[in-house]
Coordinates of C-alpha atoms and ligand atoms in Angstrom, one line a residue:
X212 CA 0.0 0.0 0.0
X213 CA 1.2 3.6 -0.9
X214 CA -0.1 6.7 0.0
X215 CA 0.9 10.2 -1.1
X216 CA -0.2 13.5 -0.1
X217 CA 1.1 17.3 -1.0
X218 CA 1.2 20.6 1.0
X219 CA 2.5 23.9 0.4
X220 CA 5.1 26.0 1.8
X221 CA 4.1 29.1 3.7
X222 CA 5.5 32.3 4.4
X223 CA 4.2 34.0 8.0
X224 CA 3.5 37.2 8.3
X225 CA 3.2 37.0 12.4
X226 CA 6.4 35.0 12.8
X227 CA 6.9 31.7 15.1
X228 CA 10.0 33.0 17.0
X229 CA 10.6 30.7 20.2
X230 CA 9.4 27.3 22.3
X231 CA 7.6 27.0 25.2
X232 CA 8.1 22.9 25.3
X233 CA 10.8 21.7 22.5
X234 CA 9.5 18.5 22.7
X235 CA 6.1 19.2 21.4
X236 CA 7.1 22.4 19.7
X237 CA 4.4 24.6 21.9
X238 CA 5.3 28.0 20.6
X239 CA 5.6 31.1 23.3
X240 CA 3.4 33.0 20.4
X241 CA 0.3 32.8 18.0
X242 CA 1.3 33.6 14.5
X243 CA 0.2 33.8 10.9
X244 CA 0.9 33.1 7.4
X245 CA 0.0 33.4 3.8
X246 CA 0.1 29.4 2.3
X247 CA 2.1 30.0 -1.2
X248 CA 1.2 28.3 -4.8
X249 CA 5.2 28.0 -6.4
X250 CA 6.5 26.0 -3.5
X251 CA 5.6 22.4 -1.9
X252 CA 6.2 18.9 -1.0
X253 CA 5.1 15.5 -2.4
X254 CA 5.8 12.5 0.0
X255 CA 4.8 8.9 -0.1
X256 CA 4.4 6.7 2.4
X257 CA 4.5 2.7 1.5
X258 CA 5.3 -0.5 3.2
X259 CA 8.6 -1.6 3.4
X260 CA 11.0 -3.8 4.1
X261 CA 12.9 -1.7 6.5
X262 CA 13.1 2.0 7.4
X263 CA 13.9 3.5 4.6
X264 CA 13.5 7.7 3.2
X265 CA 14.3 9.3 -0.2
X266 CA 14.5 12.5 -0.7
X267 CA 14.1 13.8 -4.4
X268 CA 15.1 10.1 -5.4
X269 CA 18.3 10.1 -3.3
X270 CA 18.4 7.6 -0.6
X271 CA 19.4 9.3 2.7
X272 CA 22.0 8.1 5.3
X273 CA 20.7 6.9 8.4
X274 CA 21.4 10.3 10.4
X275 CA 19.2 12.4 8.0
X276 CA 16.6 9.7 8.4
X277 CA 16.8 10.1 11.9
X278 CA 14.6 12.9 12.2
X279 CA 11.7 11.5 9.8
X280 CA 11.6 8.5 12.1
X281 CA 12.0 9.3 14.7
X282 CA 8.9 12.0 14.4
X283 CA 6.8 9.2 12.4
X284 CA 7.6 6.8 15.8
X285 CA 6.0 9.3 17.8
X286 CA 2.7 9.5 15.9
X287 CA 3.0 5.4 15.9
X288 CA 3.3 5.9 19.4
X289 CA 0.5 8.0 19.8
X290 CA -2.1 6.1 17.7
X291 CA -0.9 3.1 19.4
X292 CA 0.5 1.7 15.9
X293 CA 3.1 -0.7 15.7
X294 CA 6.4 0.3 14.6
X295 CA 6.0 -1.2 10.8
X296 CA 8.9 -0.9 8.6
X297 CA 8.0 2.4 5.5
X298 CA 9.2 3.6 3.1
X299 CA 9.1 7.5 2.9
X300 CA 9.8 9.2 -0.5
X301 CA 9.5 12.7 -0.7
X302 CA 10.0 15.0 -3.7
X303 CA 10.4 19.0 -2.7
X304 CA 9.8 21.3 -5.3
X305 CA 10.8 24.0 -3.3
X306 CA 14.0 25.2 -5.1
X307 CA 16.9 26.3 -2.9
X308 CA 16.3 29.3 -5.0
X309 CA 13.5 30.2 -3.1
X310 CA 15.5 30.9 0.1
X311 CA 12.3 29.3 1.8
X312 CA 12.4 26.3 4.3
X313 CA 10.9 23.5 3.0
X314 CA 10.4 22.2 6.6
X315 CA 6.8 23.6 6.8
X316 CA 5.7 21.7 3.6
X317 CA 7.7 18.6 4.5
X318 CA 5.9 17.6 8.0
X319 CA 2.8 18.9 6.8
X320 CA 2.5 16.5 3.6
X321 CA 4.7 13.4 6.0
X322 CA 1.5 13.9 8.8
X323 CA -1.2 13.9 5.9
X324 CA 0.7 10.9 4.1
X325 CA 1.2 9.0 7.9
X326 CA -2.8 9.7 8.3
X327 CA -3.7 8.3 5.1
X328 CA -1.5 5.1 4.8
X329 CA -3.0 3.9 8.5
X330 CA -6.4 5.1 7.3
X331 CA -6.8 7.4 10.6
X332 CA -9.9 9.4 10.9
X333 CA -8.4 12.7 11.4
X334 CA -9.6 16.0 10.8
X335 CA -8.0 19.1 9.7
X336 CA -7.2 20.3 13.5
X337 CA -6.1 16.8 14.4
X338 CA -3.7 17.2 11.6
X339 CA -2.3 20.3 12.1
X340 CA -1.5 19.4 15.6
X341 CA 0.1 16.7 14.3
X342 CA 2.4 18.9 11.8
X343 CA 3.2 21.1 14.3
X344 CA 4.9 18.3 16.8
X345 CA 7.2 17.6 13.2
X346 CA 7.9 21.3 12.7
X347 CA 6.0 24.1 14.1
X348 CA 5.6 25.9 10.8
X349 CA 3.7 23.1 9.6
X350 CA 0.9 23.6 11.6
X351 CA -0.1 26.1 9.1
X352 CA 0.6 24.5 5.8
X353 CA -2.3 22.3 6.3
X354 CA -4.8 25.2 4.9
X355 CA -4.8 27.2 1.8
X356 CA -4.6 31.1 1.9
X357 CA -4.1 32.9 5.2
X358 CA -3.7 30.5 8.5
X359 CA -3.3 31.0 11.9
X360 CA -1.6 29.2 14.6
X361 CA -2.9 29.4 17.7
X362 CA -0.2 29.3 20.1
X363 CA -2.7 27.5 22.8
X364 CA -1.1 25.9 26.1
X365 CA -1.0 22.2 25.4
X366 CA -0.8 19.5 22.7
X367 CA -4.6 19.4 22.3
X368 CA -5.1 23.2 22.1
X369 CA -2.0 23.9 20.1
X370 CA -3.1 24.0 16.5
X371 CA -3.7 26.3 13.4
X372 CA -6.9 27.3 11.7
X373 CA -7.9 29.0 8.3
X374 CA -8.6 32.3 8.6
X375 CA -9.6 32.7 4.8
X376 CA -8.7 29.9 2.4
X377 CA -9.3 32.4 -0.8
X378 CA -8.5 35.5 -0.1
X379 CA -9.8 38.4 -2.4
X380 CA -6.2 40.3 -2.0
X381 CA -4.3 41.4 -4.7
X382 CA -1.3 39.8 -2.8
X383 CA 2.3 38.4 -4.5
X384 CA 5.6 37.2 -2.8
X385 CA 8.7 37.5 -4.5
X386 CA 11.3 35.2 -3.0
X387 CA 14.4 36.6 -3.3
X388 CA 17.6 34.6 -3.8
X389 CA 20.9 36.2 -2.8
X390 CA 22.7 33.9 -1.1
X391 CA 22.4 30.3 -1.5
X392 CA 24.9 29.4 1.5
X393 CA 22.6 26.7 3.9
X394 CA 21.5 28.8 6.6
X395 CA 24.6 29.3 9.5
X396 CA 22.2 28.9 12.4
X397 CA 18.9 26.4 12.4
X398 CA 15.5 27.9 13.2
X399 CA 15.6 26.0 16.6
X400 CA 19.2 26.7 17.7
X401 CA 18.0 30.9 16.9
X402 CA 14.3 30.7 18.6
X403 CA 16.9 29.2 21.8
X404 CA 19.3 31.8 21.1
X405 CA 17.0 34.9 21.0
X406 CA 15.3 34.4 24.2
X407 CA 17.5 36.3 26.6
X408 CA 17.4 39.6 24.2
X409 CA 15.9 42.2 26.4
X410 CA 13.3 43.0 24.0
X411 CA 12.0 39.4 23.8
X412 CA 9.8 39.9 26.6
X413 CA 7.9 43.1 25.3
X414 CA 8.0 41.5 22.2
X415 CA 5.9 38.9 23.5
X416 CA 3.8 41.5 25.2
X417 CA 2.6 42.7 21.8
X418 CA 2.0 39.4 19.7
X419 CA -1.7 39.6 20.6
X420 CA -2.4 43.4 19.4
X421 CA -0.4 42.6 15.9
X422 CA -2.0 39.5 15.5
X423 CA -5.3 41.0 15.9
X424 CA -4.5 44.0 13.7
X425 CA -3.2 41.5 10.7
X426 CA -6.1 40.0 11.2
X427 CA -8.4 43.6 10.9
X428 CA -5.9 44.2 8.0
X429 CA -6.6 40.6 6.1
X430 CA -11.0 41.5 7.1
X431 CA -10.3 44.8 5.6
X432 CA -8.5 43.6 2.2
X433 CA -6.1 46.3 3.3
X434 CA -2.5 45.7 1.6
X435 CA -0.7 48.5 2.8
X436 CA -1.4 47.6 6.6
X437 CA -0.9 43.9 6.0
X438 CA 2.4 44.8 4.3
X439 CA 3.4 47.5 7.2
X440 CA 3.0 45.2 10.0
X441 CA 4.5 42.6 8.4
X442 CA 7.7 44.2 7.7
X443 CA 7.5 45.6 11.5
X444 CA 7.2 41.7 12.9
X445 CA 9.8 40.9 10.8
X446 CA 12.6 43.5 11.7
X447 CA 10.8 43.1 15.0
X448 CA 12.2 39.0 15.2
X449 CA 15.9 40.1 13.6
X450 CA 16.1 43.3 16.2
X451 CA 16.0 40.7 18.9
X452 CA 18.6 38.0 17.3
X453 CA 20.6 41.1 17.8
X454 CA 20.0 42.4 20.7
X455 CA 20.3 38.4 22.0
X456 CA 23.7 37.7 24.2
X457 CA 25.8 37.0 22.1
X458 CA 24.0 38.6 19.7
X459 CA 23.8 36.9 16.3
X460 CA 22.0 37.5 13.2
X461 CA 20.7 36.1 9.8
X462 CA 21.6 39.0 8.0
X463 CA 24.3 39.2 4.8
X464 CA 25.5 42.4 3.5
X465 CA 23.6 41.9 0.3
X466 CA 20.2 41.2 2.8
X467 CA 20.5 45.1 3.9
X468 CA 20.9 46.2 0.7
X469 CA 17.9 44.7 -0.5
X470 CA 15.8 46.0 2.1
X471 CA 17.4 49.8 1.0
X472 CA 16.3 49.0 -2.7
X473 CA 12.6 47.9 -1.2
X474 CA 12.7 51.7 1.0
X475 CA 13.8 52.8 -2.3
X476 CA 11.1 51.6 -4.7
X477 CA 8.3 52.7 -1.7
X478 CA 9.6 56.4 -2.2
X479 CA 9.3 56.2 -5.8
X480 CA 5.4 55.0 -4.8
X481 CA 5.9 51.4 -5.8
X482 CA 4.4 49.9 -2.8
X483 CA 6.2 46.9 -1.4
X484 CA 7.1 45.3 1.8
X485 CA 10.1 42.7 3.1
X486 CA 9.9 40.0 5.5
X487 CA 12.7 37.4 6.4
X488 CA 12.6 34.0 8.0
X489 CA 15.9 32.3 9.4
X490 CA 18.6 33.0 6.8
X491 CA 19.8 36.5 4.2
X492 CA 16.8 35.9 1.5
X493 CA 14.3 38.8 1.1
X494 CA 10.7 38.2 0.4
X495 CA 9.2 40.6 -1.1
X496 CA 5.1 41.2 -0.7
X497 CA 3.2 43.9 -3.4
X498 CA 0.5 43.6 -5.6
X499 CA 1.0 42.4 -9.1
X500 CA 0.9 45.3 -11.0
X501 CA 4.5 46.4 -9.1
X502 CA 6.5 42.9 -10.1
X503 CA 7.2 44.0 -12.9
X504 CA 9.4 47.2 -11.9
X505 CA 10.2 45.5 -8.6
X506 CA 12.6 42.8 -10.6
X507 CA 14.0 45.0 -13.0
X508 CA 15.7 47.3 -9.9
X509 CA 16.7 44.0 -8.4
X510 CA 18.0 42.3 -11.5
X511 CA 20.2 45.1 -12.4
X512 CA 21.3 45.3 -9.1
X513 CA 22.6 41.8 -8.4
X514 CA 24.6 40.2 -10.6
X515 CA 23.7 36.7 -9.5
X516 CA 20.1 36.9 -7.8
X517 CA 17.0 34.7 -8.8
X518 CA 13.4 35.6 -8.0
X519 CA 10.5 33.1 -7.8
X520 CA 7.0 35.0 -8.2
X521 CA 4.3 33.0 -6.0
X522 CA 1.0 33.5 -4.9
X523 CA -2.0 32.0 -2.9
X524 CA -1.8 28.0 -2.1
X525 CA -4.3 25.5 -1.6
X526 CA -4.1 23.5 1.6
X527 CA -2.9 20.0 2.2
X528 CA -4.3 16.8 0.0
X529 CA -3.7 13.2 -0.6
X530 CA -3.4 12.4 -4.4
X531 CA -4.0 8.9 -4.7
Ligands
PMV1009 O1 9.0 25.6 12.0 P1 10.4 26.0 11.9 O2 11.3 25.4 12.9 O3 10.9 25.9 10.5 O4 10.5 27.6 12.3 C1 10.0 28.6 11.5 C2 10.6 29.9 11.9 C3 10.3 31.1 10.9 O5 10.2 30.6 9.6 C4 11.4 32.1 11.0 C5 9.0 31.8 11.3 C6 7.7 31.1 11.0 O6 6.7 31.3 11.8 O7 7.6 30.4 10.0

């Protein structure tokens, strides 16, 4: 028996920034994102002789197989399932290009495909909370559109919702490739790091009051806000990694000067806005009538950059 299913990457808005309990990946705040078309991952689950996981047709070595099984042996566990023998193949079409993890869409497809293959009767929150305890980020990936993850308190009440699976907004990312070293700090080893920065804490303080205003933002169609606060969460998560003892931070020279050339097209009243994850890509958010101009500055200004246009995904489903 095989079973396959596909999710989406996304891109949050209201960033995931710290634990509250590693081992279940209970987050210290609620955040939100925007589910993306371009990027996702395909993986199949099958029977097999022993333990076994592929990634885009490559077998992998036991110790990056580790983390797959060891995260499917907890859902075993918790199902009360037997530890059978799969095989996991898992295709990302998530090009290193895109500067985007592709952790989000990988536990979020593995759950659905782990779900499928044991026939479980799981809905949609079952399944996010079962993303999340792969990777937090995958909570969200489950739904199409705009998500949220509610940071909750426990396992049960840690999950993400849809907060509109088709938006009406006039909304475009632009993933920005300028460097295509792997990232020098993991999103886990940062979201540790950053938690004795002074400003963590009143960070914190505010994740309710910008969650609720993306969400007035998303209600009201209202681009501009969306993109404002977004930008502000973002430089928000990167002003603590360097205010953090020691103080570290994800940022490349060629990261600042793209957020210069995004201050720069704004003047020139091409509205756009940046955010950035855990590593020195830029994504770029605007409406589509700016893409055009917005590559052009950005293409003449790097010599070697690549930019992947995406859009509004569907949520998670099993294809066969
Ligand atoms: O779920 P992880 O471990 O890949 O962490 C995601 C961290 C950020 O991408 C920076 C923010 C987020 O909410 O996705």
């Amino acid at each position: 028996m095989k079973k396959t299913a596909r999710a989406h990457t996304n891109i949050a808005l209201i960033k995931y920034w710290g634990k509250k309990n590693a081992e279940l990946r209970l987050p210290l705040m609620s955040s939100l994102s925007m589910t993306l078309d371009a990027f996702y991952s395909e993986t199949s689950l099958e029977t097999g002789q022993q333990n076994e996981f592929y990634l885009n047709n490559q077998k992998q070595s036991d110790q990056s197989a580790q983390r797959v099984f060891q995260y499917l042996h907890k859902l075993q566990d918790s199902f009360g399932l037997p530890y059978d023998a799969l095989k996991v193949s898992s295709i990302n079409h998530v090009p290193t290009a895109a500067g985007l993890a592709s952790s989000s869409s990988a536990f979020a497809a593995l759950a659905a495909s782990f779900c499928a293959y044991y026939d479980l009767d799981v809905d949609r929150k079952m399944l996010s909370r079962l993303a999340r305890i792969g990777s937090g980020s995958a909570s969200r990936s489950i739904y199409g559109g705009f998500a949220i993850w509610q940071k909750g308190h426990d396992d049960k009440s840690s999950y993400a919702y849809p907060l509109d699976e088709k938006p009406a907004m006039d909304l475009h990312l632009l993933a920005v490739e300028l460097d295509q070293k792997p990232k020098k700090l993991s999103s886990t080893k940062g979201m540790q790091a950053a938690q004795n920065s002074p400003f963590f804490q009143p960070w914190l303080a505010r994740n309710d009051a910008e969650l609720n205003d993306m969400i007035a933002a998303i209600k009201n169609n209202d681009f501009t806000k969306l993109g404002s606060l977004a930008e502000l969460n973002a430089n928000e998560m990167h002003a603590i990694n360097l205010t953090a003892q020691p103080e570290f931070t994800y940022f490349e020279p060629n990261t600042i000067k793209a957020i210069k050339l995004v201050e720069e097209l704004r003047q020139q009243g091409i509205e756009c806005y940046y955010t950035i994850d855990a590593g020195p890509n830029v994504k770029i958010l605007t409406p589509l009538k700016n893409i055009k101009e917005i590559k052009k500055l950005f293409l003449s200004e790097f010599s070697n950059v690549k930019i992947i246009n995406a859009s509004f995904g569907p949520g998670v489903s099993i294809l066969d």
